[in-house]
PDB file of C-alpha atoms in Angstrom:
ATOM      1  CA  UNK W   1     112.338 144.513  98.217  1.00 59.00           C
ATOM      2  CA  UNK W   2     113.442 142.577  95.042  1.00 60.00           C
ATOM      3  CA  UNK W   3     116.569 141.805  96.359  1.00 71.00           C
ATOM      4  CA  UNK W   4     115.262 140.148  99.291  1.00 73.00           C
ATOM      5  CA  UNK W   5     112.843 137.917  97.004  1.00 77.00           C
ATOM      6  CA  UNK W   6     115.496 136.665  95.487  1.00 91.00           C
ATOM      7  CA  UNK W   7     117.329 135.821  98.810  1.00 93.00           C
ATOM      8  CA  UNK W   8     114.462 133.992  99.921  1.00 91.00           C
ATOM      9  CA  UNK W   9     114.047 132.068  96.481  1.00 93.00           C
ATOM     10  CA  UNK W  10     117.668 130.835  96.914  1.00 95.00           C
ATOM     11  CA  UNK W  11     117.156 129.754 100.471  1.00 95.00           C
ATOM     12  CA  UNK W  12     113.923 127.908  99.426  1.00 95.00           C
ATOM     13  CA  UNK W  13     115.784 126.379  96.286  1.00 96.00           C
ATOM     14  CA  UNK W  14     118.735 125.370  98.591  1.00 97.00           C
ATOM     15  CA  UNK W  15     116.594 123.636 101.675  1.00 97.00           C
ATOM     16  CA  UNK W  16     114.597 121.929  98.739  1.00 96.00           C
ATOM     17  CA  UNK W  17     118.306 120.615  97.174  1.00 97.00           C
ATOM     18  CA  UNK W  18     119.479 120.031 100.445  1.00 97.00           C
ATOM     19  CA  UNK W  19     116.598 117.352 101.188  1.00 97.00           C
ATOM     20  CA  UNK W  20     116.868 115.824  97.960  1.00 97.00           C
ATOM     21  CA  UNK W  21     120.486 114.979  98.546  1.00 97.00           C
ATOM     22  CA  UNK W  22     119.612 113.703 101.888  1.00 97.00           C
ATOM     23  CA  UNK W  23     117.167 111.402 100.596  1.00 96.00           C
ATOM     24  CA  UNK W  24     119.407 110.032  97.897  1.00 96.00           C
ATOM     25  CA  UNK W  25     122.242 109.594 100.778  1.00 97.00           C
ATOM     26  CA  UNK W  26     119.459 107.686 102.883  1.00 96.00           C
ATOM     27  CA  UNK W  27     118.818 105.637  99.931  1.00 95.00           C
ATOM     28  CA  UNK W  28     122.560 104.601  99.131  1.00 95.00           C
ATOM     29  CA  UNK W  29     122.710 103.885 103.223  1.00 97.00           C
ATOM     30  CA  UNK W  30     119.776 101.584 102.904  1.00 95.00           C
ATOM     31  CA  UNK W  31     121.258  99.992  99.835  1.00 95.00           C
ATOM     32  CA  UNK W  32     124.644  99.629 101.328  1.00 96.00           C
ATOM     33  CA  UNK W  33     123.079  98.097 104.648  1.00 96.00           C
ATOM     34  CA  UNK W  34     120.436  95.593 103.128  1.00 95.00           C
ATOM     35  CA  UNK W  35     121.095  91.969 103.602  1.00 94.00           C
ATOM     36  CA  UNK W  36     118.495  91.362 101.160  1.00 94.00           C
ATOM     37  CA  UNK W  37     119.004  90.292  97.347  1.00 95.00           C
ATOM     38  CA  UNK W  38     120.995  93.362  96.066  1.00 95.00           C
ATOM     39  CA  UNK W  39     119.806  92.866  92.227  1.00 95.00           C
ATOM     40  CA  UNK W  40     116.088  92.798  93.597  1.00 94.00           C
ATOM     41  CA  UNK W  41     116.767  95.850  96.166  1.00 94.00           C
ATOM     42  CA  UNK W  42     118.525  97.724  93.224  1.00 93.00           C
ATOM     43  CA  UNK W  43     115.629  96.830  90.136  1.00 95.00           C
ATOM     44  CA  UNK W  44     112.886  97.946  92.740  1.00 93.00           C
ATOM     45  CA  UNK W  45     114.412 101.232  93.461  1.00 92.00           C
ATOM     46  CA  UNK W  46     114.004 101.835  89.495  1.00 94.00           C
ATOM     47  CA  UNK W  47     110.689 100.628  89.743  1.00 95.00           C
ATOM     48  CA  UNK W  48     111.263  97.008  87.840  1.00 95.00           C
ATOM     49  CA  UNK W  49     110.245  93.836  89.504  1.00 92.00           C
ATOM     50  CA  UNK W  50     112.465  90.905  89.939  1.00 92.00           C
ATOM     51  CA  UNK W  51     111.654  87.203  91.220  1.00 88.00           C
ATOM     52  CA  UNK W  52     114.687  86.811  93.280  1.00 78.00           C
ATOM     53  CA  UNK W  53     116.995  86.061  94.964  1.00 91.00           C
ATOM     54  CA  UNK W  54     119.603  85.991  92.231  1.00 94.00           C
ATOM     55  CA  UNK W  55     122.153  83.822  94.001  1.00 93.00           C
ATOM     56  CA  UNK W  56     124.873  85.890  92.571  1.00 94.00           C
ATOM     57  CA  UNK W  57     125.161  88.922  94.500  1.00 95.00           C
ATOM     58  CA  UNK W  58     127.412  89.195  97.664  1.00 95.00           C
ATOM     59  CA  UNK W  59     124.155  88.979  99.918  1.00 95.00           C
ATOM     60  CA  UNK W  60     122.646  85.741  98.369  1.00 94.00           C
ATOM     61  CA  UNK W  61     126.383  84.291  98.336  1.00 93.00           C
ATOM     62  CA  UNK W  62     126.791  84.828 102.096  1.00 92.00           C
ATOM     63  CA  UNK W  63     122.938  83.745 103.325  1.00 84.00           C
ATOM     64  CA  UNK W  64     122.886  80.112 104.664  1.00 80.00           C
ATOM     65  CA  UNK W  65     122.080  77.784 101.434  1.00 68.00           C
ATOM     66  CA  UNK W  66     123.709  80.624  99.342  1.00 57.00           C
ATOM     67  CA  UNK W  67     120.331  82.286  98.871  1.00 52.00           C
ATOM     68  CA  UNK W  68     118.840  85.357 100.743  1.00 50.00           C
ATOM     69  CA  UNK W  69     115.065  86.267 100.915  1.00 52.00           C
ATOM     70  CA  UNK W  70     113.835  89.273  99.520  1.00 52.00           C
ATOM     71  CA  UNK W  71     112.988  91.608 102.283  1.00 49.00           C
ATOM     72  CA  UNK W  72     115.183  90.350 105.135  1.00 46.00           C
ATOM     73  CA  UNK W  73     116.368  93.328 106.846  1.00 44.00           C
TER      74      UNK W  73
END
């Protein structure tokens, strides 16, 4: 019975880890695919505020007029 609990605990821990890793991967994909200011996106992820756009990242440089609005898809 004790061995069964160990296996169940290990399976639960693995499932939790898998969910966590999937969320991290989804966050990375969202960052890579965003057309919004990357600096603003990255700082927002870590809970910081930035009155963007920065005008320096690849997305800002590629936007018409050289600047992209935050929150652009």
